[in-house]
């Protein structure tokens, strides 16, 4: 199978457990609380997180997430309308 999406940051580890999350519209404090709480459990697997498209995510959110080991980021581009209509 060939993946349709590629992460914008990070790489999956085939031998690691993974937690998947989707979060959109939150500020940095939300991501800090979520990730730091997970890290406090001593989880050593991958955190695979889909967040909003790059142009609407706070700069500090991406900077923080990319600084955390084993975080894999997917950006979801939101095309909510048909441009031809």
PDB file of N, CA and C in Angstrom:
ATOM      1  N   UNK A   1       0.847  -1.195   0.000  1.00  0.00           N
ATOM      2  CA  UNK A   1       0.000   0.000   0.000  1.00  0.00           C
ATOM      3  C   UNK A   1       0.883   1.245   0.000  1.00  0.00           C
ATOM      4  N   UNK A   2       0.448   2.231  -0.737  1.00  0.00           N
ATOM      5  CA  UNK A   2       1.169   3.488  -0.820  1.00  0.00           C
ATOM      6  C   UNK A   2       0.381   4.556  -0.061  1.00  0.00           C
ATOM      7  N   UNK A   3       0.986   5.193   0.933  1.00  0.00           N
ATOM      8  CA  UNK A   3       0.272   6.229   1.686  1.00  0.00           C
ATOM      9  C   UNK A   3      -0.111   7.411   0.784  1.00  0.00           C
ATOM     10  N   UNK A   4      -1.302   7.919   0.993  1.00  0.00           N
ATOM     11  CA  UNK A   4      -1.775   9.083   0.247  1.00  0.00           C
ATOM     12  C   UNK A   4      -1.210  10.363   0.846  1.00  0.00           C
ATOM     13  N   UNK A   5      -1.159  10.424   2.168  1.00  0.00           N
ATOM     14  CA  UNK A   5      -0.658  11.606   2.875  1.00  0.00           C
ATOM     15  C   UNK A   5       0.748  11.365   3.396  1.00  0.00           C
ATOM     16  N   UNK A   6       1.511  12.392   3.415  1.00  0.00           N
ATOM     17  CA  UNK A   6       2.843  12.341   4.011  1.00  0.00           C
ATOM     18  C   UNK A   6       2.879  13.348   5.155  1.00  0.00           C
ATOM     19  N   UNK A   7       3.576  13.038   6.238  1.00  0.00           N
ATOM     20  CA  UNK A   7       3.650  14.005   7.341  1.00  0.00           C
ATOM     21  C   UNK A   7       4.452  15.238   6.938  1.00  0.00           C
ATOM     22  N   UNK A   8       4.074  16.366   7.517  1.00  0.00           N
ATOM     23  CA  UNK A   8       4.843  17.588   7.280  1.00  0.00           C
ATOM     24  C   UNK A   8       6.020  17.681   8.245  1.00  0.00           C
ATOM     25  N   UNK A   9       6.011  16.842   9.276  1.00  0.00           N
ATOM     26  CA  UNK A   9       7.130  16.789  10.223  1.00  0.00           C
ATOM     27  C   UNK A   9       7.174  15.395  10.832  1.00  0.00           C
ATOM     28  N   UNK A  10       8.357  14.863  10.976  1.00  0.00           N
ATOM     29  CA  UNK A  10       8.560  13.596  11.665  1.00  0.00           C
ATOM     30  C   UNK A  10       8.422  12.392  10.752  1.00  0.00           C
ATOM     31  N   UNK A  11       8.704  11.241  11.329  1.00  0.00           N
ATOM     32  CA  UNK A  11       8.674   9.995  10.586  1.00  0.00           C
ATOM     33  C   UNK A  11       8.166   8.885  11.498  1.00  0.00           C
ATOM     34  N   UNK A  12       7.295   8.050  10.975  1.00  0.00           N
ATOM     35  CA  UNK A  12       6.750   6.934  11.744  1.00  0.00           C
ATOM     36  C   UNK A  12       7.842   5.902  12.024  1.00  0.00           C
ATOM     37  N   UNK A  13       7.798   5.347  13.219  1.00  0.00           N
ATOM     38  CA  UNK A  13       8.693   4.252  13.569  1.00  0.00           C
ATOM     39  C   UNK A  13       7.866   2.967  13.577  1.00  0.00           C
ATOM     40  N   UNK A  14       8.229   2.032  12.740  1.00  0.00           N
ATOM     41  CA  UNK A  14       7.436   0.810  12.576  1.00  0.00           C
ATOM     42  C   UNK A  14       7.350  -0.026  13.845  1.00  0.00           C
ATOM     43  N   UNK A  15       8.349   0.066  14.698  1.00  0.00           N
ATOM     44  CA  UNK A  15       8.385  -0.754  15.901  1.00  0.00           C
ATOM     45  C   UNK A  15       7.844  -0.040  17.137  1.00  0.00           C
ATOM     46  N   UNK A  16       7.249   1.139  16.966  1.00  0.00           N
ATOM     47  CA  UNK A  16       6.787   1.918  18.110  1.00  0.00           C
ATOM     48  C   UNK A  16       5.261   1.956  18.169  1.00  0.00           C
ATOM     49  N   UNK A  17       4.744   1.980  19.396  1.00  0.00           N
ATOM     50  CA  UNK A  17       3.318   2.222  19.583  1.00  0.00           C
ATOM     51  C   UNK A  17       3.022   3.649  19.137  1.00  0.00           C
ATOM     52  N   UNK A  18       1.757   3.941  18.899  1.00  0.00           N
ATOM     53  CA  UNK A  18       1.398   5.288  18.457  1.00  0.00           C
ATOM     54  C   UNK A  18       0.063   5.715  19.050  1.00  0.00           C
ATOM     55  N   UNK A  19      -0.020   6.983  19.343  1.00  0.00           N
ATOM     56  CA  UNK A  19      -1.268   7.625  19.735  1.00  0.00           C
ATOM     57  C   UNK A  19      -1.604   8.596  18.624  1.00  0.00           C
ATOM     58  N   UNK A  20      -2.859   8.555  18.172  1.00  0.00           N
ATOM     59  CA  UNK A  20      -3.317   9.421  17.096  1.00  0.00           C
ATOM     60  C   UNK A  20      -4.276  10.458  17.664  1.00  0.00           C
ATOM     61  N   UNK A  21      -4.112  11.699  17.217  1.00  0.00           N
ATOM     62  CA  UNK A  21      -4.985  12.772  17.692  1.00  0.00           C
ATOM     63  C   UNK A  21      -5.249  13.762  16.566  1.00  0.00           C
ATOM     64  N   UNK A  22      -6.399  14.406  16.635  1.00  0.00           N
ATOM     65  CA  UNK A  22      -6.733  15.485  15.711  1.00  0.00           C
ATOM     66  C   UNK A  22      -7.111  16.679  16.568  1.00  0.00           C
ATOM     67  N   UNK A  23      -6.465  17.797  16.337  1.00  0.00           N
ATOM     68  CA  UNK A  23      -6.760  19.000  17.125  1.00  0.00           C
ATOM     69  C   UNK A  23      -6.697  20.214  16.211  1.00  0.00           C
ATOM     70  N   UNK A  24      -7.727  21.024  16.276  1.00  0.00           N
ATOM     71  CA  UNK A  24      -7.771  22.213  15.429  1.00  0.00           C
ATOM     72  C   UNK A  24      -8.426  23.350  16.195  1.00  0.00           C
ATOM     73  N   UNK A  25      -7.862  24.530  16.057  1.00  0.00           N
ATOM     74  CA  UNK A  25      -8.470  25.712  16.656  1.00  0.00           C
ATOM     75  C   UNK A  25      -8.065  25.972  18.097  1.00  0.00           C
ATOM     76  N   UNK A  26      -7.052  25.292  18.577  1.00  0.00           N
ATOM     77  CA  UNK A  26      -6.616  25.472  19.956  1.00  0.00           C
ATOM     78  C   UNK A  26      -5.372  26.351  20.012  1.00  0.00           C
ATOM     79  N   UNK A  27      -5.169  26.957  21.175  1.00  0.00           N
ATOM     80  CA  UNK A  27      -3.966  27.764  21.354  1.00  0.00           C
ATOM     81  C   UNK A  27      -2.841  26.891  21.911  1.00  0.00           C
ATOM     82  N   UNK A  28      -1.687  27.487  22.061  1.00  0.00           N
ATOM     83  CA  UNK A  28      -0.499  26.752  22.506  1.00  0.00           C
ATOM     84  C   UNK A  28      -0.719  26.051  23.841  1.00  0.00           C
ATOM     85  N   UNK A  29      -1.424  26.673  24.781  1.00  0.00           N
ATOM     86  CA  UNK A  29      -1.617  26.063  26.102  1.00  0.00           C
ATOM     87  C   UNK A  29      -2.308  24.710  26.021  1.00  0.00           C
ATOM     88  N   UNK A  30      -3.238  24.547  25.095  1.00  0.00           N
ATOM     89  CA  UNK A  30      -3.924  23.261  24.931  1.00  0.00           C
ATOM     90  C   UNK A  30      -2.930  22.178  24.515  1.00  0.00           C
ATOM     91  N   UNK A  31      -2.116  22.479  23.523  1.00  0.00           N
ATOM     92  CA  UNK A  31      -1.129  21.507  23.044  1.00  0.00           C
ATOM     93  C   UNK A  31      -0.100  21.200  24.123  1.00  0.00           C
ATOM     94  N   UNK A  32       0.338  22.229  24.837  1.00  0.00           N
ATOM     95  CA  UNK A  32       1.284  22.015  25.941  1.00  0.00           C
ATOM     96  C   UNK A  32       0.704  21.052  26.963  1.00  0.00           C
ATOM     97  N   UNK A  33      -0.514  21.291  27.376  1.00  0.00           N
ATOM     98  CA  UNK A  33      -1.143  20.438  28.385  1.00  0.00           C
ATOM     99  C   UNK A  33      -1.279  18.997  27.882  1.00  0.00           C
ATOM    100  N   UNK A  34      -1.751  18.837  26.660  1.00  0.00           N
ATOM    101  CA  UNK A  34      -1.941  17.497  26.102  1.00  0.00           C
ATOM    102  C   UNK A  34      -0.617  16.743  25.989  1.00  0.00           C
ATOM    103  N   UNK A  35       0.369  17.350  25.370  1.00  0.00           N
ATOM    104  CA  UNK A  35       1.643  16.664  25.112  1.00  0.00           C
ATOM    105  C   UNK A  35       2.415  16.437  26.406  1.00  0.00           C
ATOM    106  N   UNK A  36       2.494  17.435  27.261  1.00  0.00           N
ATOM    107  CA  UNK A  36       3.265  17.284  28.502  1.00  0.00           C
ATOM    108  C   UNK A  36       2.624  16.250  29.432  1.00  0.00           C
ATOM    109  N   UNK A  37       1.301  16.176  29.443  1.00  0.00           N
ATOM    110  CA  UNK A  37       0.626  15.147  30.236  1.00  0.00           C
ATOM    111  C   UNK A  37       0.951  13.762  29.696  1.00  0.00           C
ATOM    112  N   UNK A  38       0.953  13.627  28.388  1.00  0.00           N
ATOM    113  CA  UNK A  38       1.322  12.346  27.768  1.00  0.00           C
ATOM    114  C   UNK A  38       2.762  11.976  28.103  1.00  0.00           C
ATOM    115  N   UNK A  39       3.673  12.935  27.990  1.00  0.00           N
ATOM    116  CA  UNK A  39       5.080  12.665  28.293  1.00  0.00           C
ATOM    117  C   UNK A  39       5.282  12.288  29.755  1.00  0.00           C
ATOM    118  N   UNK A  40       4.472  12.837  30.642  1.00  0.00           N
ATOM    119  CA  UNK A  40       4.582  12.526  32.070  1.00  0.00           C
ATOM    120  C   UNK A  40       4.247  11.061  32.361  1.00  0.00           C
ATOM    121  N   UNK A  41       3.528  10.406  31.462  1.00  0.00           N
ATOM    122  CA  UNK A  41       3.202   8.988  31.647  1.00  0.00           C
ATOM    123  C   UNK A  41       4.354   8.077  31.232  1.00  0.00           C
ATOM    124  N   UNK A  42       5.428   8.677  30.715  1.00  0.00           N
ATOM    125  CA  UNK A  42       6.605   7.935  30.220  1.00  0.00           C
ATOM    126  C   UNK A  42       6.326   7.217  28.901  1.00  0.00           C
ATOM    127  N   UNK A  43       5.302   7.667  28.170  1.00  0.00           N
ATOM    128  CA  UNK A  43       5.009   7.110  26.854  1.00  0.00           C
ATOM    129  C   UNK A  43       6.188   7.379  25.935  1.00  0.00           C
ATOM    130  N   UNK A  44       6.682   6.334  25.266  1.00  0.00           N
ATOM    131  CA  UNK A  44       7.853   6.461  24.407  1.00  0.00           C
ATOM    132  C   UNK A  44       7.550   6.220  22.933  1.00  0.00           C
ATOM    133  N   UNK A  45       6.269   6.063  22.615  1.00  0.00           N
ATOM    134  CA  UNK A  45       5.892   5.815  21.231  1.00  0.00           C
ATOM    135  C   UNK A  45       5.778   7.108  20.438  1.00  0.00           C
ATOM    136  N   UNK A  46       5.133   6.997  19.281  1.00  0.00           N
ATOM    137  CA  UNK A  46       4.931   8.154  18.422  1.00  0.00           C
ATOM    138  C   UNK A  46       3.619   8.850  18.778  1.00  0.00           C
ATOM    139  N   UNK A  47       3.641  10.160  18.746  1.00  0.00           N
ATOM    140  CA  UNK A  47       2.422  10.954  18.832  1.00  0.00           C
ATOM    141  C   UNK A  47       2.159  11.476  17.429  1.00  0.00           C
ATOM    142  N   UNK A  48       1.124  10.949  16.816  1.00  0.00           N
ATOM    143  CA  UNK A  48       0.760  11.332  15.455  1.00  0.00           C
ATOM    144  C   UNK A  48      -0.414  12.298  15.585  1.00  0.00           C
ATOM    145  N   UNK A  49      -0.192  13.527  15.198  1.00  0.00           N
ATOM    146  CA  UNK A  49      -1.215  14.545  15.403  1.00  0.00           C
ATOM    147  C   UNK A  49      -1.515  15.290  14.117  1.00  0.00           C
ATOM    148  N   UNK A  50      -2.783  15.362  13.799  1.00  0.00           N
ATOM    149  CA  UNK A  50      -3.239  16.147  12.653  1.00  0.00           C
ATOM    150  C   UNK A  50      -3.728  17.488  13.178  1.00  0.00           C
ATOM    151  N   UNK A  51      -3.222  18.541  12.588  1.00  0.00           N
ATOM    152  CA  UNK A  51      -3.624  19.880  12.985  1.00  0.00           C
ATOM    153  C   UNK A  51      -4.082  20.646  11.747  1.00  0.00           C
ATOM    154  N   UNK A  52      -4.616  21.825  11.962  1.00  0.00           N
ATOM    155  CA  UNK A  52      -5.154  22.623  10.856  1.00  0.00           C
ATOM    156  C   UNK A  52      -4.069  22.973   9.844  1.00  0.00           C
ATOM    157  N   UNK A  53      -4.514  23.462   8.711  1.00  0.00           N
ATOM    158  CA  UNK A  53      -3.564  23.847   7.673  1.00  0.00           C
ATOM    159  C   UNK A  53      -2.603  24.919   8.183  1.00  0.00           C
ATOM    160  N   UNK A  54      -1.408  24.905   7.642  1.00  0.00           N
ATOM    161  CA  UNK A  54      -0.313  25.744   8.135  1.00  0.00           C
ATOM    162  C   UNK A  54      -0.660  27.213   8.247  1.00  0.00           C
ATOM    163  N   UNK A  55      -1.432  27.737   7.314  1.00  0.00           N
ATOM    164  CA  UNK A  55      -1.693  29.176   7.304  1.00  0.00           C
ATOM    165  C   UNK A  55      -2.584  29.657   8.447  1.00  0.00           C
ATOM    166  N   UNK A  56      -3.270  28.734   9.154  1.00  0.00           N
ATOM    167  CA  UNK A  56      -4.114  29.183  10.260  1.00  0.00           C
ATOM    168  C   UNK A  56      -3.674  28.682  11.632  1.00  0.00           C
ATOM    169  N   UNK A  57      -2.611  27.908  11.684  1.00  0.00           N
ATOM    170  CA  UNK A  57      -2.096  27.422  12.971  1.00  0.00           C
ATOM    171  C   UNK A  57      -1.140  28.462  13.538  1.00  0.00           C
ATOM    172  N   UNK A  58      -1.269  28.714  14.841  1.00  0.00           N
ATOM    173  CA  UNK A  58      -0.349  29.652  15.486  1.00  0.00           C
ATOM    174  C   UNK A  58       1.090  29.180  15.313  1.00  0.00           C
ATOM    175  N   UNK A  59       1.959  30.125  15.003  1.00  0.00           N
ATOM    176  CA  UNK A  59       3.377  29.833  14.777  1.00  0.00           C
ATOM    177  C   UNK A  59       3.983  29.074  15.966  1.00  0.00           C
ATOM    178  N   UNK A  60       3.629  29.475  17.166  1.00  0.00           N
ATOM    179  CA  UNK A  60       4.221  28.864  18.355  1.00  0.00           C
ATOM    180  C   UNK A  60       3.772  27.425  18.561  1.00  0.00           C
ATOM    181  N   UNK A  61       2.597  27.067  18.050  1.00  0.00           N
ATOM    182  CA  UNK A  61       2.127  25.688  18.151  1.00  0.00           C
ATOM    183  C   UNK A  61       3.043  24.777  17.340  1.00  0.00           C
ATOM    184  N   UNK A  62       3.310  25.157  16.110  1.00  0.00           N
ATOM    185  CA  UNK A  62       4.176  24.345  15.260  1.00  0.00           C
ATOM    186  C   UNK A  62       5.596  24.300  15.820  1.00  0.00           C
ATOM    187  N   UNK A  63       6.101  25.419  16.287  1.00  0.00           N
ATOM    188  CA  UNK A  63       7.452  25.439  16.880  1.00  0.00           C
ATOM    189  C   UNK A  63       7.535  24.489  18.072  1.00  0.00           C
ATOM    190  N   UNK A  64       6.526  24.507  18.921  1.00  0.00           N
ATOM    191  CA  UNK A  64       6.536  23.625  20.086  1.00  0.00           C
ATOM    192  C   UNK A  64       6.464  22.159  19.658  1.00  0.00           C
ATOM    193  N   UNK A  65       5.477  21.821  18.821  1.00  0.00           N
ATOM    194  CA  UNK A  65       5.293  20.424  18.432  1.00  0.00           C
ATOM    195  C   UNK A  65       6.517  19.857  17.736  1.00  0.00           C
ATOM    196  N   UNK A  66       7.190  20.651  16.926  1.00  0.00           N
ATOM    197  CA  UNK A  66       8.371  20.143  16.229  1.00  0.00           C
ATOM    198  C   UNK A  66       9.578  20.017  17.163  1.00  0.00           C
ATOM    199  N   UNK A  67       9.486  20.584  18.342  1.00  0.00           N
ATOM    200  CA  UNK A  67      10.593  20.471  19.302  1.00  0.00           C
ATOM    201  C   UNK A  67      10.475  19.219  20.178  1.00  0.00           C
ATOM    202  N   UNK A  68       9.350  18.543  20.112  1.00  0.00           N
ATOM    203  CA  UNK A  68       9.110  17.371  20.959  1.00  0.00           C
ATOM    204  C   UNK A  68       9.513  16.105  20.192  1.00  0.00           C
ATOM    205  N   UNK A  69      10.338  15.253  20.807  1.00  0.00           N
ATOM    206  CA  UNK A  69      10.749  14.013  20.121  1.00  0.00           C
ATOM    207  C   UNK A  69       9.554  13.118  19.807  1.00  0.00           C
ATOM    208  N   UNK A  70       9.635  12.430  18.680  1.00  0.00           N
ATOM    209  CA  UNK A  70       8.652  11.421  18.270  1.00  0.00           C
ATOM    210  C   UNK A  70       7.256  11.972  17.986  1.00  0.00           C
ATOM    211  N   UNK A  71       7.181  13.260  17.662  1.00  0.00           N
ATOM    212  CA  UNK A  71       5.916  13.836  17.230  1.00  0.00           C
ATOM    213  C   UNK A  71       5.904  13.854  15.706  1.00  0.00           C
ATOM    214  N   UNK A  72       4.816  13.366  15.156  1.00  0.00           N
ATOM    215  CA  UNK A  72       4.631  13.341  13.707  1.00  0.00           C
ATOM    216  C   UNK A  72       3.423  14.209  13.409  1.00  0.00           C
ATOM    217  N   UNK A  73       3.605  15.202  12.560  1.00  0.00           N
ATOM    218  CA  UNK A  73       2.554  16.178  12.293  1.00  0.00           C
ATOM    219  C   UNK A  73       2.012  16.012  10.878  1.00  0.00           C
ATOM    220  N   UNK A  74       0.704  16.027  10.804  1.00  0.00           N
ATOM    221  CA  UNK A  74       0.005  16.107   9.518  1.00  0.00           C
ATOM    222  C   UNK A  74      -0.812  17.393   9.549  1.00  0.00           C
ATOM    223  N   UNK A  75      -0.750  18.143   8.488  1.00  0.00           N
ATOM    224  CA  UNK A  75      -1.586  19.338   8.356  1.00  0.00           C
ATOM    225  C   UNK A  75      -2.769  18.973   7.473  1.00  0.00           C
ATOM    226  N   UNK A  76      -3.955  19.337   7.917  1.00  0.00           N
ATOM    227  CA  UNK A  76      -5.133  19.061   7.089  1.00  0.00           C
ATOM    228  C   UNK A  76      -5.567  20.350   6.403  1.00  0.00           C
ATOM    229  N   UNK A  77      -5.522  20.344   5.090  1.00  0.00           N
ATOM    230  CA  UNK A  77      -5.978  21.493   4.318  1.00  0.00           C
ATOM    231  C   UNK A  77      -7.495  21.431   4.222  1.00  0.00           C
ATOM    232  N   UNK A  78      -8.105  22.533   4.551  1.00  0.00           N
ATOM    233  CA  UNK A  78      -9.558  22.597   4.588  1.00  0.00           C
ATOM    234  C   UNK A  78     -10.097  23.255   3.325  1.00  0.00           C
ATOM    235  N   UNK A  79     -10.671  22.473   2.449  1.00  0.00           N
ATOM    236  CA  UNK A  79     -11.347  22.982   1.258  1.00  0.00           C
ATOM    237  C   UNK A  79     -12.833  22.709   1.459  1.00  0.00           C
ATOM    238  N   UNK A  80     -13.512  23.678   2.024  1.00  0.00           N
ATOM    239  CA  UNK A  80     -14.902  23.465   2.425  1.00  0.00           C
ATOM    240  C   UNK A  80     -15.910  23.930   1.382  1.00  0.00           C
ATOM    241  N   UNK A  81     -15.458  24.330   0.225  1.00  0.00           N
ATOM    242  CA  UNK A  81     -16.396  24.772  -0.796  1.00  0.00           C
ATOM    243  C   UNK A  81     -15.852  24.442  -2.173  1.00  0.00           C
ATOM    244  N   UNK A  82     -16.739  24.407  -3.105  1.00  0.00           N
ATOM    245  CA  UNK A  82     -16.394  24.138  -4.494  1.00  0.00           C
ATOM    246  C   UNK A  82     -16.068  25.473  -5.152  1.00  0.00           C
ATOM    247  N   UNK A  83     -14.857  25.658  -5.608  1.00  0.00           N
ATOM    248  CA  UNK A  83     -14.420  26.934  -6.181  1.00  0.00           C
ATOM    249  C   UNK A  83     -15.182  27.309  -7.446  1.00  0.00           C
ATOM    250  N   UNK A  84     -15.810  26.323  -8.095  1.00  0.00           N
ATOM    251  CA  UNK A  84     -16.549  26.590  -9.316  1.00  0.00           C
ATOM    252  C   UNK A  84     -17.977  27.076  -9.058  1.00  0.00           C
ATOM    253  N   UNK A  85     -18.417  27.091  -7.841  1.00  0.00           N
ATOM    254  CA  UNK A  85     -19.786  27.519  -7.524  1.00  0.00           C
ATOM    255  C   UNK A  85     -19.835  28.972  -7.163  1.00  0.00           C
TER     256      UNK A  85
END
